[in-house]
Short mmCIF file of C-alpha atoms in Angstrom, two decimals:
data_model
loop_
_atom_site.label_atom_id
_atom_site.label_comp_id
_atom_site.label_asym_id
_atom_site.label_seq_id
_atom_site.Cartn_x
_atom_site.Cartn_y
_atom_site.Cartn_z
CA MET A 1 -41.67 21.34 -1.87
CA HIS A 2 -40.14 18.38 -1.40
CA ALA A 3 -36.47 18.91 0.56
CA GLN A 4 -33.60 16.38 0.83
CA ILE A 5 -31.15 17.20 3.51
CA VAL A 6 -27.77 15.03 2.98
CA LEU A 7 -25.95 12.63 5.43
CA PHE A 8 -22.44 11.61 5.09
CA ASP A 9 -20.08 10.08 7.55
CA GLY A 10 -18.40 12.68 9.45
CA PHE A 11 -20.93 15.33 8.74
CA ASP A 12 -21.63 18.11 11.20
CA PRO A 13 -24.97 18.09 13.05
CA LEU A 14 -25.47 21.77 13.45
CA ASP A 15 -25.61 22.15 9.72
CA VAL A 16 -28.46 19.24 9.18
CA ILE A 17 -30.36 20.40 11.83
CA ALA A 18 -30.68 23.97 11.99
CA PRO A 19 -31.84 24.06 8.36
CA TYR A 20 -34.35 21.10 9.06
CA GLU A 21 -35.99 22.51 11.76
CA VAL A 22 -36.10 25.80 9.71
CA LEU A 23 -38.04 23.98 6.87
CA TYR A 24 -39.82 21.61 8.71
CA ALA A 25 -41.68 24.37 11.03
CA GLY A 26 -42.12 26.26 7.58
CA GLY A 27 -44.03 23.07 6.42
CA ALA A 28 -45.93 23.02 9.84
CA ALA A 29 -46.84 27.04 9.21
CA SER A 30 -47.72 26.72 5.57
CA ASP A 31 -50.49 23.78 5.73
CA GLY A 32 -47.51 21.09 4.38
CA ALA A 33 -46.31 22.82 1.42
CA VAL A 34 -42.69 21.81 2.60
CA GLU A 35 -42.00 18.51 3.54
CA VAL A 36 -38.52 17.99 4.64
CA GLU A 37 -36.35 14.38 4.99
CA LEU A 38 -32.71 13.51 6.34
CA VAL A 39 -31.09 11.15 3.30
CA ALA A 40 -27.98 9.47 2.58
CA ALA A 41 -26.38 8.77 -0.86
CA GLU A 42 -26.29 4.92 -0.03
CA GLY A 43 -29.85 4.99 0.92
CA PRO A 44 -31.16 4.31 4.53
CA ARG A 45 -28.94 3.70 7.16
CA GLU A 46 -27.22 5.15 10.23
CA VAL A 47 -25.18 8.07 9.79
CA VAL A 48 -22.43 8.94 12.34
CA SER A 49 -21.31 12.92 12.78
CA GLY A 50 -18.28 14.20 13.03
CA ALA A 51 -19.05 15.46 16.56
CA GLY A 52 -18.34 13.19 19.25
CA GLY A 53 -20.23 10.36 17.45
CA VAL A 54 -23.65 11.88 17.41
CA THR A 55 -25.65 9.85 14.76
CA LEU A 56 -28.30 10.51 12.54
CA ARG A 57 -30.80 7.99 10.57
CA ALA A 58 -31.24 8.77 6.87
CA THR A 59 -34.55 7.25 6.40
CA ALA A 60 -34.45 7.48 2.52
CA ALA A 61 -32.06 7.38 -0.58
CA LEU A 62 -30.71 11.60 -2.07
CA ASP A 63 -33.06 11.14 -5.06
CA PRO A 64 -32.91 14.20 -7.56
CA GLU A 65 -35.56 13.21 -9.46
CA ARG A 66 -37.90 13.37 -6.15
CA ALA A 67 -36.27 16.46 -4.71
CA GLY A 68 -37.15 20.41 -5.16
CA LEU A 69 -34.36 21.38 -2.68
CA ILE A 70 -31.44 19.42 -1.83
CA VAL A 71 -29.14 20.75 1.49
CA VAL A 72 -25.57 19.47 1.54
CA PRO A 73 -23.83 20.25 5.12
CA GLY A 74 -20.33 20.31 5.86
CA ALA A 75 -18.27 18.48 8.46
CA ALA A 76 -17.03 18.28 11.60
CA GLY A 77 -13.85 16.95 13.76
CA ARG A 78 -10.61 16.21 13.03
CA THR A 79 -9.67 13.00 10.41
CA GLY A 80 -10.33 9.58 12.07
CA THR A 81 -13.27 7.14 11.83
CA PRO A 82 -16.35 9.12 12.56
CA GLY A 83 -17.10 8.66 15.72
CA GLU A 84 -13.77 8.11 17.20
CA ALA A 85 -12.27 10.36 19.44
CA PRO A 86 -9.40 12.87 18.10
CA ASP A 87 -5.99 12.46 18.72
CA GLU A 88 -5.04 15.55 19.67
CA GLY A 89 -1.22 14.80 18.55
CA THR A 90 -1.68 13.89 15.71
CA GLY A 91 -1.95 15.93 12.15
CA GLY A 92 1.38 16.69 11.20
CA GLY A 93 0.96 20.59 11.71
CA ARG A 94 -2.55 20.62 9.61
CA THR A 95 -4.84 23.49 10.27
CA PRO A 96 -8.34 23.42 10.98
CA ASP A 97 -9.07 24.14 7.43
CA GLU A 98 -7.11 20.97 6.13
CA PHE A 99 -8.88 18.85 8.19
CA LEU A 100 -12.00 19.47 6.93
CA SER A 101 -10.42 19.23 3.39
CA VAL A 102 -9.92 15.38 3.93
CA LEU A 103 -12.93 15.02 5.82
CA LEU A 104 -14.87 16.29 2.92
CA GLY A 105 -12.87 14.87 0.62
CA ARG A 106 -13.95 11.39 1.79
CA ALA A 107 -17.19 12.65 1.15
CA VAL A 108 -16.27 13.11 -2.45
CA GLN A 109 -15.04 10.07 -2.72
CA THR A 110 -18.87 8.41 -2.05
CA GLY A 111 -21.47 8.03 -4.78
CA LEU A 112 -22.47 11.48 -3.76
CA PRO A 113 -21.05 13.67 -6.33
CA SER A 114 -22.88 12.02 -9.05
CA LEU A 115 -26.16 12.68 -7.51
CA LEU A 116 -25.13 16.17 -6.71
CA LYS A 117 -24.18 16.83 -10.49
CA ALA A 118 -27.66 15.25 -11.28
CA ALA A 119 -29.37 17.36 -9.03
CA MET A 120 -27.38 20.39 -10.39
CA ASP A 121 -28.50 19.17 -14.05
CA ARG A 122 -32.21 18.96 -13.08
CA PRO A 123 -34.14 22.46 -14.01
CA GLY A 124 -36.48 23.28 -11.44
CA LEU A 125 -34.51 22.07 -8.46
CA THR A 126 -32.36 23.84 -6.09
CA VAL A 127 -29.00 22.87 -4.31
CA ALA A 128 -28.42 24.70 -1.47
CA ALA A 129 -25.32 24.28 0.88
CA VAL A 130 -24.39 25.13 4.84
CA CYS A 131 -20.85 25.73 5.59
CA GLY A 132 -18.51 23.34 4.32
CA GLY A 133 -21.03 21.62 2.29
CA SER A 134 -20.18 24.24 -0.50
CA LEU A 135 -16.72 22.51 -0.25
CA VAL A 136 -18.42 19.22 -0.94
CA LEU A 137 -19.78 20.84 -4.27
CA GLY A 138 -16.33 22.28 -5.05
CA LEU A 139 -14.50 19.43 -4.76
CA ALA A 140 -16.48 17.52 -6.80
CA GLY A 141 -16.17 20.01 -9.71
CA LEU A 142 -20.01 21.27 -9.48
CA LEU A 143 -18.78 25.22 -8.78
CA ALA A 144 -16.70 26.14 -11.43
CA GLU A 145 -17.52 30.16 -12.31
CA ARG A 146 -20.46 30.09 -9.31
CA PRO A 147 -20.47 32.58 -7.10
CA ALA A 148 -20.40 30.90 -3.93
CA THR A 149 -19.64 31.33 0.07
CA THR A 150 -18.54 28.49 2.65
CA HIS A 151 -17.02 28.99 6.01
CA HIS A 152 -14.41 31.93 6.65
CA LEU A 153 -11.37 28.76 7.28
CA GLY A 154 -12.37 27.74 3.76
CA LEU A 155 -12.84 30.21 1.39
CA ASP A 156 -9.22 29.97 -0.25
CA THR A 157 -9.88 26.48 -0.50
CA LEU A 158 -13.39 26.92 -2.12
CA ALA A 159 -11.82 29.61 -4.43
CA GLY A 160 -8.94 26.91 -5.55
CA THR A 161 -12.60 24.82 -6.90
CA GLY A 162 -12.70 27.42 -9.05
CA ALA A 163 -15.93 29.19 -7.75
CA ARG A 164 -15.91 32.92 -7.29
CA VAL A 165 -15.98 33.57 -3.62
CA VAL A 166 -18.53 36.03 -2.19
CA ARG A 167 -17.50 37.03 1.50
CA ALA A 168 -21.18 37.08 2.57
CA ARG A 169 -23.48 34.68 4.59
CA VAL A 170 -25.78 33.45 2.74
CA VAL A 171 -25.33 33.83 -1.51
CA ASP A 172 -28.21 33.30 -3.70
CA ASP A 173 -27.59 32.06 -7.16
CA GLY A 174 -30.90 30.84 -8.28
CA ASP A 175 -30.57 27.35 -8.32
CA LEU A 176 -27.64 27.19 -6.09
CA VAL A 177 -27.92 28.87 -2.55
CA THR A 178 -24.21 28.57 -0.21
CA SER A 179 -24.03 29.73 3.48
CA GLY A 180 -21.32 30.52 5.57
CA GLY A 181 -20.29 29.64 8.83
CA VAL A 182 -22.09 26.99 11.00
CA THR A 183 -24.97 28.79 12.26
CA SER A 184 -25.74 30.08 9.05
CA GLY A 185 -28.00 27.11 8.23
CA LEU A 186 -30.81 29.13 10.03
CA ASP A 187 -30.38 32.03 7.74
CA LEU A 188 -30.45 29.74 4.52
CA GLY A 189 -33.34 27.77 6.00
CA LEU A 190 -35.41 31.65 6.38
CA HIS A 191 -34.13 32.68 3.36
CA LEU A 192 -35.41 29.61 1.34
CA LEU A 193 -39.00 30.05 3.16
CA GLU A 194 -39.21 33.16 2.24
CA ARG A 195 -38.01 32.97 -1.57
CA GLU A 196 -40.19 29.52 -2.11
CA LEU A 197 -43.29 30.51 0.04
CA GLY A 198 -43.02 34.19 0.90
CA PRO A 199 -41.88 36.42 3.92
CA ARG A 200 -45.37 35.73 6.05
CA VAL A 201 -44.42 31.80 6.58
CA ALA A 202 -40.64 33.17 6.81
CA LEU A 203 -41.64 35.62 9.36
CA ALA A 204 -43.36 32.78 11.63
CA VAL A 205 -41.04 30.61 11.51
CA GLU A 206 -38.40 33.94 12.49
CA GLU A 207 -40.92 34.79 15.48
CA LEU A 208 -40.77 30.90 16.67
CA PHE A 209 -37.33 30.67 16.96
CA ALA A 210 -36.97 34.00 18.42
CA TYR A 211 -34.12 34.34 15.77
CA GLU A 212 -33.37 37.56 13.24
CA ARG A 213 -31.57 36.82 10.08
CA ARG A 214 -28.12 38.48 9.91
CA GLY A 215 -26.70 40.02 6.96
CA ILE A 216 -27.99 40.86 3.42
CA VAL A 217 -28.37 37.89 1.05
CA TRP A 218 -26.17 38.58 -2.21
CA ARG A 219 -27.26 38.40 -5.52
CA ASP A 220 -25.84 39.19 -8.75
CA GLN A 221 -27.86 42.32 -9.03
CA GLY A 222 -27.06 46.12 -8.90
CA PRO A 223 -23.95 48.45 -9.45
CA GLU A 224 -20.62 47.61 -8.75
CA PRO A 225 -19.92 49.44 -5.36
CA ARG A 226 -16.82 51.64 -5.45
CA PRO A 227 -14.15 50.90 -3.26
CA MET A 228 -14.23 52.41 0.25
#
């Protein structure tokens, strides 16, 4: 499986690094069954995160024809130029989710949405999102009627895009897998490893990182629970 993790200006570093390390370790534990790289819609370039100017390099262009898995992160920081120190005195009383909506909205103004649409239209390709990455997909009009989750601060915004909001840490809807808060990138990566390569590889990586997955992975299966 060839995995591509998307970088865009203002991305959240942990949204990227957590699934990257899990998938990379999964590849090492499976004789290369997983390959992972950092990509950008514009092609190879240095991409500045929204967390204090931390920069990562995209080594290739996002390519839905080549990838078997595409992971979209969320954003970090306040509005402004990526890497710029935030001005706590500005913002007009905006809430944190409004800041993130502005940052993610900028990503939607690039060539990223058309590439993500091509990815979601391609049979056999899985698109996954960490935290606010679900909002990138939603703001691009790609989550209508699809069950999905995101960071708790963005659930209302996600619902406004037409998605069916599920309050779970990881939501698996087949070719679309989304996850909640920032550290859920670990849970997302481990779930994808288990789904694609089996529980033995996933457990080996879980033990390597001394981390136990949190929460139940939601799927649209089984009876509806009664109110409790």
